[in-house]
Short mmCIF file of C-alpha atoms and ligand atoms in Angstrom, two decimals:
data_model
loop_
_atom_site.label_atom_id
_atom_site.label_comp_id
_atom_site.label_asym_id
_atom_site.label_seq_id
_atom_site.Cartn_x
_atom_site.Cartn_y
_atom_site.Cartn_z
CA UNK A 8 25.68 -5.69 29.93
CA UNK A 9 21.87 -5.37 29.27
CA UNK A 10 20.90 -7.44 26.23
CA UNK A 11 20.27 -5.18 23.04
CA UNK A 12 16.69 -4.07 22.48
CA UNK A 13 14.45 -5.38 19.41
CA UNK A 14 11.41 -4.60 17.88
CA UNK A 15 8.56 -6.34 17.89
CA UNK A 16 8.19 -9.77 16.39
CA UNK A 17 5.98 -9.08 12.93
CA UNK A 18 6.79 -5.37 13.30
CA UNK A 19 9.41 -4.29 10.81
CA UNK A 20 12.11 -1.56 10.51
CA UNK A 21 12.17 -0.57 7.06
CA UNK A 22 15.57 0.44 6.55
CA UNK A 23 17.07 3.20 4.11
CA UNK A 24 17.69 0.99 1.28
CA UNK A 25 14.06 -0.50 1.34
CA UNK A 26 12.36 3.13 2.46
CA UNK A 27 13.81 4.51 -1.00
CA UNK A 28 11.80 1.90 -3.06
CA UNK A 29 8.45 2.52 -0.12
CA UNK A 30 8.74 6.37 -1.41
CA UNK A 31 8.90 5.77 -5.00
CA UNK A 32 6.12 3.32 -4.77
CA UNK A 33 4.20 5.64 -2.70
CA UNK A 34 4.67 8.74 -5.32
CA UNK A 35 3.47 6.47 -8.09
CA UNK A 36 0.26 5.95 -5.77
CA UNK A 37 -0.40 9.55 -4.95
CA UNK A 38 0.01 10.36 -8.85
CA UNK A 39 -2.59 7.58 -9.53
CA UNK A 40 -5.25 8.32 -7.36
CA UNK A 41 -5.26 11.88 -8.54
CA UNK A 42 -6.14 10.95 -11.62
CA UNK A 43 -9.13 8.84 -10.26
CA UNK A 44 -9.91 11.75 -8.30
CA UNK A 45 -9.43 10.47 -4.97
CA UNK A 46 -8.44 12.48 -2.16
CA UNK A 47 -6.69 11.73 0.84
CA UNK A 48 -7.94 11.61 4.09
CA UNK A 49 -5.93 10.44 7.31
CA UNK A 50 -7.88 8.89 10.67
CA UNK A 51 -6.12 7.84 13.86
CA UNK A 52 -4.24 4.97 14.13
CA UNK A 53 -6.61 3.85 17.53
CA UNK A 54 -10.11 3.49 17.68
CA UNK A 55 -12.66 2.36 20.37
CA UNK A 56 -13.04 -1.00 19.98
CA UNK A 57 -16.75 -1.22 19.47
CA UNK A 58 -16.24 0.42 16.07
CA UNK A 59 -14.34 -2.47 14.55
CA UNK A 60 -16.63 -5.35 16.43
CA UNK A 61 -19.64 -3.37 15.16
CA UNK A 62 -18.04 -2.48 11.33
CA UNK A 63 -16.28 -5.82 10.49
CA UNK A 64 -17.94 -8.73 12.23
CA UNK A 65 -17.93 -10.18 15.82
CA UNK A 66 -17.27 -13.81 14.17
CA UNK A 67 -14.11 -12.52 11.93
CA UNK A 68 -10.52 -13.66 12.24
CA UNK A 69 -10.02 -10.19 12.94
CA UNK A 70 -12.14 -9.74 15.86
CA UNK A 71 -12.02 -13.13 17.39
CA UNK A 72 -8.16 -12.95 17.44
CA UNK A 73 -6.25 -10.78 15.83
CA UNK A 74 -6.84 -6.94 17.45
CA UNK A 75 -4.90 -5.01 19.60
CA UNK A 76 -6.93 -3.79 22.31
CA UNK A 77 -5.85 -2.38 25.77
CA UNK A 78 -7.61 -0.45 28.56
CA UNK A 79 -7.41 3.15 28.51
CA UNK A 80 -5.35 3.66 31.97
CA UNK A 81 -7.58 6.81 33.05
CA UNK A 82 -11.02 5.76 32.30
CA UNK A 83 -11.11 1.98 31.12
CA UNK A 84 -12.06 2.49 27.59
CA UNK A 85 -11.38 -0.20 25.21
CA UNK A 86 -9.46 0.76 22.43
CA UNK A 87 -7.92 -1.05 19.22
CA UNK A 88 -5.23 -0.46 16.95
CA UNK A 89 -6.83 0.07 13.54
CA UNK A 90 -6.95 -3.53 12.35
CA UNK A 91 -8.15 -2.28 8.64
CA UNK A 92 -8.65 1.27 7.66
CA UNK A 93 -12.73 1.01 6.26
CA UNK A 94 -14.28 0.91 9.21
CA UNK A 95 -12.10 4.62 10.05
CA UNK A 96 -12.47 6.07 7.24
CA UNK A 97 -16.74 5.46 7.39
CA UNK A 98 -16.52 6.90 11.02
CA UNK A 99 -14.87 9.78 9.57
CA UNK A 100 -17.14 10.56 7.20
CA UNK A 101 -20.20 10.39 9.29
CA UNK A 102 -18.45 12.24 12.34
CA UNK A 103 -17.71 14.65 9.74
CA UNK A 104 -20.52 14.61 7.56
CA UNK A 105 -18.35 14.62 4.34
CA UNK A 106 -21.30 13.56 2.09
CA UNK A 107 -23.79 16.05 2.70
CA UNK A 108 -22.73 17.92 -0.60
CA UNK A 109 -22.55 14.55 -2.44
CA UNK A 110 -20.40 11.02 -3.05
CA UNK A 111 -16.84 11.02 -1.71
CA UNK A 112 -13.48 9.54 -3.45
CA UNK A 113 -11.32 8.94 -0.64
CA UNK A 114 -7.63 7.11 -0.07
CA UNK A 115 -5.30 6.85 2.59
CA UNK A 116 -2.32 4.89 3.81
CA UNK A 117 -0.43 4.05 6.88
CA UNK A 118 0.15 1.20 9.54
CA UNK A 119 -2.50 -1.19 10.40
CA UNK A 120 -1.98 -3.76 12.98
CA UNK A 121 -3.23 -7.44 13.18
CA UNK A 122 -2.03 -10.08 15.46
CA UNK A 123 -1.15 -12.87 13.05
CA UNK A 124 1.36 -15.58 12.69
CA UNK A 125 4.25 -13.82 10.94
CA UNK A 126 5.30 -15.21 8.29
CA UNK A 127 6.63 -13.89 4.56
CA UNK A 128 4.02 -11.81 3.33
CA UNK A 129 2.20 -11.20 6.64
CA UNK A 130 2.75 -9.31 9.51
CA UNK A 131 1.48 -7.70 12.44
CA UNK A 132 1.88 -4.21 11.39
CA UNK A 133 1.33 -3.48 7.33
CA UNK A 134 0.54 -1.01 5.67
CA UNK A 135 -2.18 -1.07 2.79
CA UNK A 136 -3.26 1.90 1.08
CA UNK A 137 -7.48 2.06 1.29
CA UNK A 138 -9.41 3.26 -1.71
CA UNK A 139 -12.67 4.50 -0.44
CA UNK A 140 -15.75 5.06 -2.78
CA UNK A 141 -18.72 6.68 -0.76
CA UNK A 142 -22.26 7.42 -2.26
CA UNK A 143 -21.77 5.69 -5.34
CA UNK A 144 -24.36 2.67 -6.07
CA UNK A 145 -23.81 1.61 -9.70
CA UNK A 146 -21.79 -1.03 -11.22
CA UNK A 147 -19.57 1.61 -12.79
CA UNK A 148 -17.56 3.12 -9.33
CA UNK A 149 -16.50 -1.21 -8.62
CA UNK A 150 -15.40 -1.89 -12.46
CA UNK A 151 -13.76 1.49 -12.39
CA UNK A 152 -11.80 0.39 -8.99
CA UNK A 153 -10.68 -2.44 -10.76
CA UNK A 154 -9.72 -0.56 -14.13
CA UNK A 155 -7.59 1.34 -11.24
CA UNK A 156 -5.82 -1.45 -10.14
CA UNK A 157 -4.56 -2.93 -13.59
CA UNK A 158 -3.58 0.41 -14.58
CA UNK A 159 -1.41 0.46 -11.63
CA UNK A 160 0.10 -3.11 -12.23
CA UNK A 161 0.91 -1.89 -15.38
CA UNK A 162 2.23 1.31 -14.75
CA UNK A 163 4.72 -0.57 -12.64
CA UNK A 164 5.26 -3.20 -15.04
CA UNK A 165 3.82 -6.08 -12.75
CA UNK A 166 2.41 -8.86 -14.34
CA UNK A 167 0.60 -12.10 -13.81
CA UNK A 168 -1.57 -10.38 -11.35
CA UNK A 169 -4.57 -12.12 -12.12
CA UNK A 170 -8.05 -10.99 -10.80
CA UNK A 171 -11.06 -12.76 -9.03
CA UNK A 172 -14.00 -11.27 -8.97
CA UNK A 173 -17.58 -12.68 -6.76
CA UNK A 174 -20.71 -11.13 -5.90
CA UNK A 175 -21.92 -11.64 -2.60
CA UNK A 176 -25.68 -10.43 -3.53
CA UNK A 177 -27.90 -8.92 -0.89
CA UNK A 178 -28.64 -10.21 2.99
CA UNK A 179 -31.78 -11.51 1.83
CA UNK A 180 -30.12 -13.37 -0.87
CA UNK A 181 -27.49 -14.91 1.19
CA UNK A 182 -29.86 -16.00 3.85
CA UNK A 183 -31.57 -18.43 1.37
CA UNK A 184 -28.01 -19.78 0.24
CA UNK A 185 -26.84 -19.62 4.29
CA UNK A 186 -30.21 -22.25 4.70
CA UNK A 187 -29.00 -24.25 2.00
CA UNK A 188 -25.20 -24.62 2.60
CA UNK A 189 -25.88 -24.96 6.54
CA UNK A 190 -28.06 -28.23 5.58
CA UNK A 191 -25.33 -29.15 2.90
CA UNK A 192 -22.32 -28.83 5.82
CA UNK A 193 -24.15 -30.29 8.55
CA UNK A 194 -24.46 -33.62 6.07
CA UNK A 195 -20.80 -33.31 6.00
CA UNK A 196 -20.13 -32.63 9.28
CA UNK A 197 -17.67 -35.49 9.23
CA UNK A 198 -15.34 -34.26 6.83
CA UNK A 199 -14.98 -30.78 8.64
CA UNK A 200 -11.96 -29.62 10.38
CA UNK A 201 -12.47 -28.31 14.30
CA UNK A 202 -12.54 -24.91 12.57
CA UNK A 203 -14.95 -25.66 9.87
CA UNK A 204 -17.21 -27.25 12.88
CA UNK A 205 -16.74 -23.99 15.13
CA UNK A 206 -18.06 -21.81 12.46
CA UNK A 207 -20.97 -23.92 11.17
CA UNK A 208 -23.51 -21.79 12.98
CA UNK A 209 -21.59 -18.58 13.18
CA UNK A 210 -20.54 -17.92 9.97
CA UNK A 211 -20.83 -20.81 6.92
CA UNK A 212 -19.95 -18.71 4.18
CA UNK A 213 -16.59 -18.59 5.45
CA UNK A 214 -15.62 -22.12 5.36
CA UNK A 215 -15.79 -21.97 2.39
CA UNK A 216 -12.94 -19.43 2.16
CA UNK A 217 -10.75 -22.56 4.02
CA UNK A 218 -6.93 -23.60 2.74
CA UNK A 219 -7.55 -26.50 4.34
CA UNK A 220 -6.70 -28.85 1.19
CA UNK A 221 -8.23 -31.35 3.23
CA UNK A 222 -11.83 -29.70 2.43
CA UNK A 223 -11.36 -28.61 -1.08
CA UNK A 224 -13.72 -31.38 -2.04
CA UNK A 225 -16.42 -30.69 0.15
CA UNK A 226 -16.70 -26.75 -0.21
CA UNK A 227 -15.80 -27.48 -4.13
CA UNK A 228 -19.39 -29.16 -4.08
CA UNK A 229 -21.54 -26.74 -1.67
CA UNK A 230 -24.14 -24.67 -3.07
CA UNK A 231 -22.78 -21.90 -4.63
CA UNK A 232 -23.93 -18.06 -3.47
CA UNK A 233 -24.34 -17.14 -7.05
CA UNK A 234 -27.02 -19.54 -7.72
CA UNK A 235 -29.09 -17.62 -5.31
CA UNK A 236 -28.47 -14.04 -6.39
CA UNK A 237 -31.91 -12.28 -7.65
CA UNK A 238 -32.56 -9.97 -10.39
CA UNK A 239 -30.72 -6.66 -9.18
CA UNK A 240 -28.04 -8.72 -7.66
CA UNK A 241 -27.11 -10.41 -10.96
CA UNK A 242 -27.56 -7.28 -13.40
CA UNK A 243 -25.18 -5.23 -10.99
CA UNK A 244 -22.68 -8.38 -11.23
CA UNK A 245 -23.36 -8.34 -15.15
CA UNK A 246 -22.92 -4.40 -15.06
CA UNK A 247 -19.29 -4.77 -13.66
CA UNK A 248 -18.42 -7.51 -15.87
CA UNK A 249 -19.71 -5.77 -19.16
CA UNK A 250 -17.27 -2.89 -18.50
CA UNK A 251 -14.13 -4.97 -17.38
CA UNK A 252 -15.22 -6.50 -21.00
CA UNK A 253 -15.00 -3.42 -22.50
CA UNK A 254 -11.94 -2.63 -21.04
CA UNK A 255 -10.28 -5.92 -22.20
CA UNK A 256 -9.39 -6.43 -18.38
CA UNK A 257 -9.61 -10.33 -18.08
CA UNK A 258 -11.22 -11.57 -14.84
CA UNK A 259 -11.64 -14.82 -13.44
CA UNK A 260 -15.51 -16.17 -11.45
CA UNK A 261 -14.47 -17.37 -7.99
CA UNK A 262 -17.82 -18.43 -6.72
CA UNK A 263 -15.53 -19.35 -3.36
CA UNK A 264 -14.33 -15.69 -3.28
CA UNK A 265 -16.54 -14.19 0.01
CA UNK A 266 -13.50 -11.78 1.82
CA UNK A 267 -12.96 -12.13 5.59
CA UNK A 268 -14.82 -9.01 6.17
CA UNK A 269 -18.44 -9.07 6.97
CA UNK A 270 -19.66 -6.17 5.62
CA UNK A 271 -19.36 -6.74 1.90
CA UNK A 272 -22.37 -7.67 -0.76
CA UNK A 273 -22.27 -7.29 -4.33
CA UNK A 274 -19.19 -7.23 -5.70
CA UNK A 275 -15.83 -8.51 -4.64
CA UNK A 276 -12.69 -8.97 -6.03
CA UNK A 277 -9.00 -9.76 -5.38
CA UNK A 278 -5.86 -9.46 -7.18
CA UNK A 279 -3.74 -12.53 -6.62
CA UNK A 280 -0.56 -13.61 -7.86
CA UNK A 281 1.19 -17.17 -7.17
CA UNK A 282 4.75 -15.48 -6.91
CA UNK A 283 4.50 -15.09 -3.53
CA UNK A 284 3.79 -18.32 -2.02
CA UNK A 285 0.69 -18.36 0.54
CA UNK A 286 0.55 -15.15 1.10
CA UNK A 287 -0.60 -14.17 -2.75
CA UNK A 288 -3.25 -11.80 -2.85
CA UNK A 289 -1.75 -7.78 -3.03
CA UNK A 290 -5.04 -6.27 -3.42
CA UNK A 291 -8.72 -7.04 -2.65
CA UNK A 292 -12.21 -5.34 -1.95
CA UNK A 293 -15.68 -4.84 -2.88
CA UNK A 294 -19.22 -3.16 -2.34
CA UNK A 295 -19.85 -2.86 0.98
CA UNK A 296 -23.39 -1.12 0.66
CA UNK A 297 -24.95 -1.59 4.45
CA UNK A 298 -22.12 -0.20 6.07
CA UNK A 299 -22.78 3.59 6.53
CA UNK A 300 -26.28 2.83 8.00
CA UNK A 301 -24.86 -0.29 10.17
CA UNK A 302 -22.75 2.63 11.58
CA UNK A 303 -24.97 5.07 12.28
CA UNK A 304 -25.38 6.92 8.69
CA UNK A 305 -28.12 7.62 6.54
CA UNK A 306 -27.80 4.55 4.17
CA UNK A 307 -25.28 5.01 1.56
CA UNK A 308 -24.25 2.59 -0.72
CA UNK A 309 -19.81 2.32 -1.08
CA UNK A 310 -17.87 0.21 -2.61
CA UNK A 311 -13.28 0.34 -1.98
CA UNK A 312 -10.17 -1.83 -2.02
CA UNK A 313 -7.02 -2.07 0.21
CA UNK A 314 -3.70 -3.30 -1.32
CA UNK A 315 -0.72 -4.29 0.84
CA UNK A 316 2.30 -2.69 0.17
CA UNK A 317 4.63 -4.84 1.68
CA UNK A 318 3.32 -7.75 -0.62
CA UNK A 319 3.74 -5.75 -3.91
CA UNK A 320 6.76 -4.21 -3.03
CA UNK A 321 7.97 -8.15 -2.89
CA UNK A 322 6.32 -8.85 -5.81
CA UNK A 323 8.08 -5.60 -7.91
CA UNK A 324 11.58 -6.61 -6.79
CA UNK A 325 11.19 -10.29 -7.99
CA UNK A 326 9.91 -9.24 -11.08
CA UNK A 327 13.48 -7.22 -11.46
CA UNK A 328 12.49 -3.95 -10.43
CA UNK A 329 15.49 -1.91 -8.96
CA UNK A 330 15.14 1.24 -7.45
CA UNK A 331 17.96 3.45 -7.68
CA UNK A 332 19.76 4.58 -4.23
CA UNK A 333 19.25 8.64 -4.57
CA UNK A 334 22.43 10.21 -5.45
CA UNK A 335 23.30 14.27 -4.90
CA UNK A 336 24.17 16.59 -7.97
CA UNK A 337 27.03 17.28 -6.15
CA UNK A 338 29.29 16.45 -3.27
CA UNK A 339 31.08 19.82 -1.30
CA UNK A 340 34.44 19.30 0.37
CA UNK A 341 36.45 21.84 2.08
CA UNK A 342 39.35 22.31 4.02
CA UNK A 343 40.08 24.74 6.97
CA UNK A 344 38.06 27.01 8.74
CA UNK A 345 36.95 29.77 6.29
CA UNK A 346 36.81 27.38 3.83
CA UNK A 347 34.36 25.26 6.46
CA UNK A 348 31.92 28.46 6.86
CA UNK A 349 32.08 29.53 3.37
CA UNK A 350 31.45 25.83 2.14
CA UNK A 351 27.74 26.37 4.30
CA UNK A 352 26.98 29.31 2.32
CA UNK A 353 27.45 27.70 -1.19
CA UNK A 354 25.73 24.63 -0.38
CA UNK A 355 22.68 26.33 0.80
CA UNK A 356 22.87 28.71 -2.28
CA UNK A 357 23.00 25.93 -4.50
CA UNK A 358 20.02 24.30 -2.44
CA UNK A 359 18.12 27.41 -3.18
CA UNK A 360 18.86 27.35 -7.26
CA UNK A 361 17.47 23.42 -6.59
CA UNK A 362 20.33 21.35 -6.73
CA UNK A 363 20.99 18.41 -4.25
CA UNK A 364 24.30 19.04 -2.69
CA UNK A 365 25.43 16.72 0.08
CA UNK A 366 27.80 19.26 2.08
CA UNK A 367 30.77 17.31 3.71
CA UNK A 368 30.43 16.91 7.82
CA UNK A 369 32.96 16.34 9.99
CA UNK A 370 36.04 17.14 8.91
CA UNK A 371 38.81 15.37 7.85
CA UNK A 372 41.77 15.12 4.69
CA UNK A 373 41.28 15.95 1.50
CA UNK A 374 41.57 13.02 0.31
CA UNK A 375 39.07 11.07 2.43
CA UNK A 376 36.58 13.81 1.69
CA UNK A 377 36.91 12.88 -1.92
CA UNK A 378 36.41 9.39 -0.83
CA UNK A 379 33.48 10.09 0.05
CA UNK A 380 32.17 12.39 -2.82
CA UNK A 381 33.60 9.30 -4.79
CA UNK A 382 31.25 7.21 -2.41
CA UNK A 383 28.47 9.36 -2.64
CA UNK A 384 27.38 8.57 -6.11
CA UNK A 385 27.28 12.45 -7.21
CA UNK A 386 27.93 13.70 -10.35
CA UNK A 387 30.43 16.49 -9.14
CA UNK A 388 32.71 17.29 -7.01
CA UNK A 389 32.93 20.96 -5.28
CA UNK A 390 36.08 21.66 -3.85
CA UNK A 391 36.74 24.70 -1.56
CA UNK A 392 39.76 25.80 -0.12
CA UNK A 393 41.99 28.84 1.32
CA UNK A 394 42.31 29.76 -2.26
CA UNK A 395 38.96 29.07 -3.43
CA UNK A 396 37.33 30.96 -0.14
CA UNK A 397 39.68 33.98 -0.50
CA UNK A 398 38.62 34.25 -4.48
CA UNK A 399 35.15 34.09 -3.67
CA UNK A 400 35.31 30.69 -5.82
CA UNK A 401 34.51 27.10 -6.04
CA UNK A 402 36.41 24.84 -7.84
CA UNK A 403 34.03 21.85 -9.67
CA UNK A 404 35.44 18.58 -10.89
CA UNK A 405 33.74 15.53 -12.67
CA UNK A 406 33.49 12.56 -10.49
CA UNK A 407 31.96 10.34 -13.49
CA UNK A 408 33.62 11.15 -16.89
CA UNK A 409 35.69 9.30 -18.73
CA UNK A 410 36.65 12.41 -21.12
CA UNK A 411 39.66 14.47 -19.55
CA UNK A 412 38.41 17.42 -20.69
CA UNK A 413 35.37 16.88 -18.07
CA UNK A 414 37.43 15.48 -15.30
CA UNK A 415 39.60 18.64 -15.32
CA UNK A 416 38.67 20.92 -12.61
CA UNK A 417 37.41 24.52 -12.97
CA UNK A 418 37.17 27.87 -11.32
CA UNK A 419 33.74 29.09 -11.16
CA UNK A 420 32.76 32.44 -9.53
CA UNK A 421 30.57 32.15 -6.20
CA UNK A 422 27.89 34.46 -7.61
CA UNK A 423 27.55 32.48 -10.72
CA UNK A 424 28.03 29.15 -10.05
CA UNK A 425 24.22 27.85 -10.49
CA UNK A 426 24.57 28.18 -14.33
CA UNK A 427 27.83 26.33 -15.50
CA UNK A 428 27.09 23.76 -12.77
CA UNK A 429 23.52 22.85 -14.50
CA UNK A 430 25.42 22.98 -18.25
CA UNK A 431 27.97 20.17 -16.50
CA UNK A 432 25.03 18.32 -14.72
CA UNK A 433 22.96 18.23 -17.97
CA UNK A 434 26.05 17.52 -20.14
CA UNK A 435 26.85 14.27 -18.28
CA UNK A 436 23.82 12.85 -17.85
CA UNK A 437 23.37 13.57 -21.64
CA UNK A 438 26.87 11.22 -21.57
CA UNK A 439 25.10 8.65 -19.55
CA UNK A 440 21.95 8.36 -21.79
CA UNK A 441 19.64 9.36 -18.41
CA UNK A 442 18.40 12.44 -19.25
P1 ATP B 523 -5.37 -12.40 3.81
O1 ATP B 523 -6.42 -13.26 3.22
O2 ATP B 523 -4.05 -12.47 3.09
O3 ATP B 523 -5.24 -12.55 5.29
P2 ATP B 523 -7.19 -10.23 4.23
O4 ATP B 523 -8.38 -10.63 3.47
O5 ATP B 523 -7.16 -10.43 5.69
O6 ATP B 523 -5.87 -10.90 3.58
P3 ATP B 523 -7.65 -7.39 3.84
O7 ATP B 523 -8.22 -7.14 5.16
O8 ATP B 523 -8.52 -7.37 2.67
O9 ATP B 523 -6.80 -8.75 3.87
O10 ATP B 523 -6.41 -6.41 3.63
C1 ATP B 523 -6.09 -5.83 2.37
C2 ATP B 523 -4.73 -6.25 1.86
O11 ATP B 523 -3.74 -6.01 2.84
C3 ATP B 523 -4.59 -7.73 1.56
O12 ATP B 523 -5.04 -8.00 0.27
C4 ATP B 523 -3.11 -7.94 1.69
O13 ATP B 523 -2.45 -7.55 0.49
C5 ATP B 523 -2.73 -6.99 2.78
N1 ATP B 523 -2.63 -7.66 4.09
C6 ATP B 523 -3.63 -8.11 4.87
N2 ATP B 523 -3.16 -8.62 6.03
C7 ATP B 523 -1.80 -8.47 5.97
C8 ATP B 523 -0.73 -8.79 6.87
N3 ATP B 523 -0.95 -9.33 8.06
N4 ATP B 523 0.53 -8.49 6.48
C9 ATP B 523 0.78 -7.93 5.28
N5 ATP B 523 -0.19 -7.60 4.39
C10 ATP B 523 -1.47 -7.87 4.73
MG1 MG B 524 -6.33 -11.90 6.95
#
């Protein structure tokens, strides 16, 4: 017998059960971003590769080692699984010119794919949703991005999310500090790890992003970026501040905080919580001004966030969120073969007055079908039979009353069966206190 097939390691099923809580988590998201203003836009889930090597950094974690590229068969293209969603969503725009009339809010969602150890909290494919801020230069668009994000912890009661905010300043800026913190290392080289060593002359600022505890001490003590930011650099990162102030959104200063992306300046932030072991950080981002030119724009200064679902989800449920399994209005059983074909017709004339009827499939007694409606959750059960069918009739009974009155079962004519069955609906979840 050939051994059962299974997905791939770091790729996950997301079953029923766990979908139900991805949808109401996603509704929440499209709701929110509406009332930002943000519209959604949707790019292909494989790019050429140059685009993420050129966007996000040839010395990255992401491009070193983590992409999925293959050969197109036909014509030996290299091409990537999106990795991160920015880089798209800037092609897009250009391709597509979207801000010749003016700055663009933009979101999306959907699987992104990096080869990393899995482990809780990480995995190869996720699935952030991108918040996209195009045109926009002032401090205003990054606090407001922020201002987003706690209103969405809130809204779904998550707490101790706390928030880290950086600026990264300008190129020029961080060339000065680069001089500085290369000297700094290289007096130090001894107490770097073989990583630390490899990207001494690549890319500095990132060791100092290390969880090596080993090197706390000696990236504790480096110069610090911040030190080195100019006049427009620090009013900006005063400018963001001032209005998370105003907004009584509490922030901490992690002059460590530089993202594993390389196109950021300015601002930067992430959302971190130590629930979740190593793998604590739900949401990050930050201005990433030189990007539209470094692609081939006109310059355009942009600032967004990603947030990864999979990591607030976890976060929701141990916080004692519990999403409730979907349940029909109703459950339809019927028995015999008019019965069967008339049963079809009510349940899709039910559907059409908007009630969620889960017709019975597949046969079987009586009483197993009201097993099932039983099973099922619903509120009611409809019941049609040779008697029923021939009366042009469907009998309803209460699946969840206590009160024999309810649990009784009535006659209710075909042709007006929408009305009494949304009293009996209404009445009982009146009785359960859910309405
Ligand atoms: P980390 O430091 O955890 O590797 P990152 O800086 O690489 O994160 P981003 O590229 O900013 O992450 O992605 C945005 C968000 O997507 C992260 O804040 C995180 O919540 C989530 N995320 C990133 N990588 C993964 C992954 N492999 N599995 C699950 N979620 C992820
Ligand atoms: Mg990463």
């Amino acid at each position: 017998m050939s051994q059962t097939l299974q997905a791939i390691r770091g790729m996950n099923d997301i079953l029923p059960v766990e979908a139900d809580l991805w949808e109401e988590f996603e509704e929440s998201v499209r709701g929110w971003l509406r009332a930002y203003g943000y519209r959604p836009i949707r790019m292909p889930m494989v790019e050429p590769t140059p685009l993420f090597a050129r966007a996000i950094g040839e010395v990255t974690d992401i491009v070193e080692k983590e992409m999925y590229s293959f050969e197109d068969a036909l014509n030996g293209e290299s091409l990537t699984l999106r990795p991160e969603g920015t880089a798209s969503c800037v092609r897009a725009v250009l391709q597509h010119n979207l801000l010749y009339d003016g700055p663009k809010r933009l979101w999306y969602m959907g699987p992104m794919f990096r080869h990393e150890r899995p482990q809780k909290g990480r995995y190869r494919q996720f699935h952030p949703v991108g918040v996209e801020a195009m045109g926009f230069a002032g401090p205003d668009i990054d606090a407001e991005q922020i201002a987003m994000c706690a209103r969405l912890w809130d809204d779904m009661g998550l707490l101790r999310i706390r928030l880290e905010l950086n600026s990264l300043g300008q190129g020029a800026e961080r060339a000065r500090h680069r001089a500085d913190l290369l000297t700094y290392l290289e007096q130090h080289h001894d107490q770097l790890d073989a990583e630390a060593r490899r990207r001494l002359h690549s890319n500095p600022l990132r060791i100092l992003d290390t969880k090596n505890p080993a090197l706390q001490a000696v990236v504790e003590a480096a110069p610090k970026l911040v030190d080195y930011l100019g006049e427009d650099s620090l009013r900006h990162f005063e400018g963001v501040q001032q209005l998370l102030k105003d907004a009584a959104i509490p922030y901490r200063i992690n002059t460590r905080l530089v993202r594993g992306l390389d196109y950021y300046n300015l601002t930067v932030f992430e959302w971190v919580t130590e629930q979740l072991g190593a793998q604590g950080t739900v949401c990050a981002g930050g201005r990433y001004d030189g990007l539209i030119e470094q692609l081939g724009g006109k310059p355009a200064p942009a600032c967004g966030f990603a947030m990864g679902i999979e990591r607030l989800l976890a976060l929701w449920l141990d916080q004692g969120h519990r999403q409730e399994t979907p349940v029909p209005d109703a459950y339809l059983v019927h028995q015999g073969e008019a019965a069967a074909r008339f049963a079809f017709r009510v349940a899709e004339a039910l559907r059409s007055a908007g009630f969620a009827i889960h017709l019975h499939c597949g046969g079987g007694s009586f009483k197993s079908q009201m097993k099932k409606a039983d099973g099922s959750g619903a509120q009611l059960a409809l019941i049609v039979g040779d008697d029923e069918t021939a009366a042009n009739q469907v009998s309803v009974k209460s699946l969840r009353s206590g009160f024999d009155q309810r649990a009784e079962q009535v006659r209710v004519g075909f042709d007006d069966l929408a009305a009494p069955l949304g009293d009996r609906l209404f009445l009982m979840e009146g009785d359960n206190g859910s309405v």
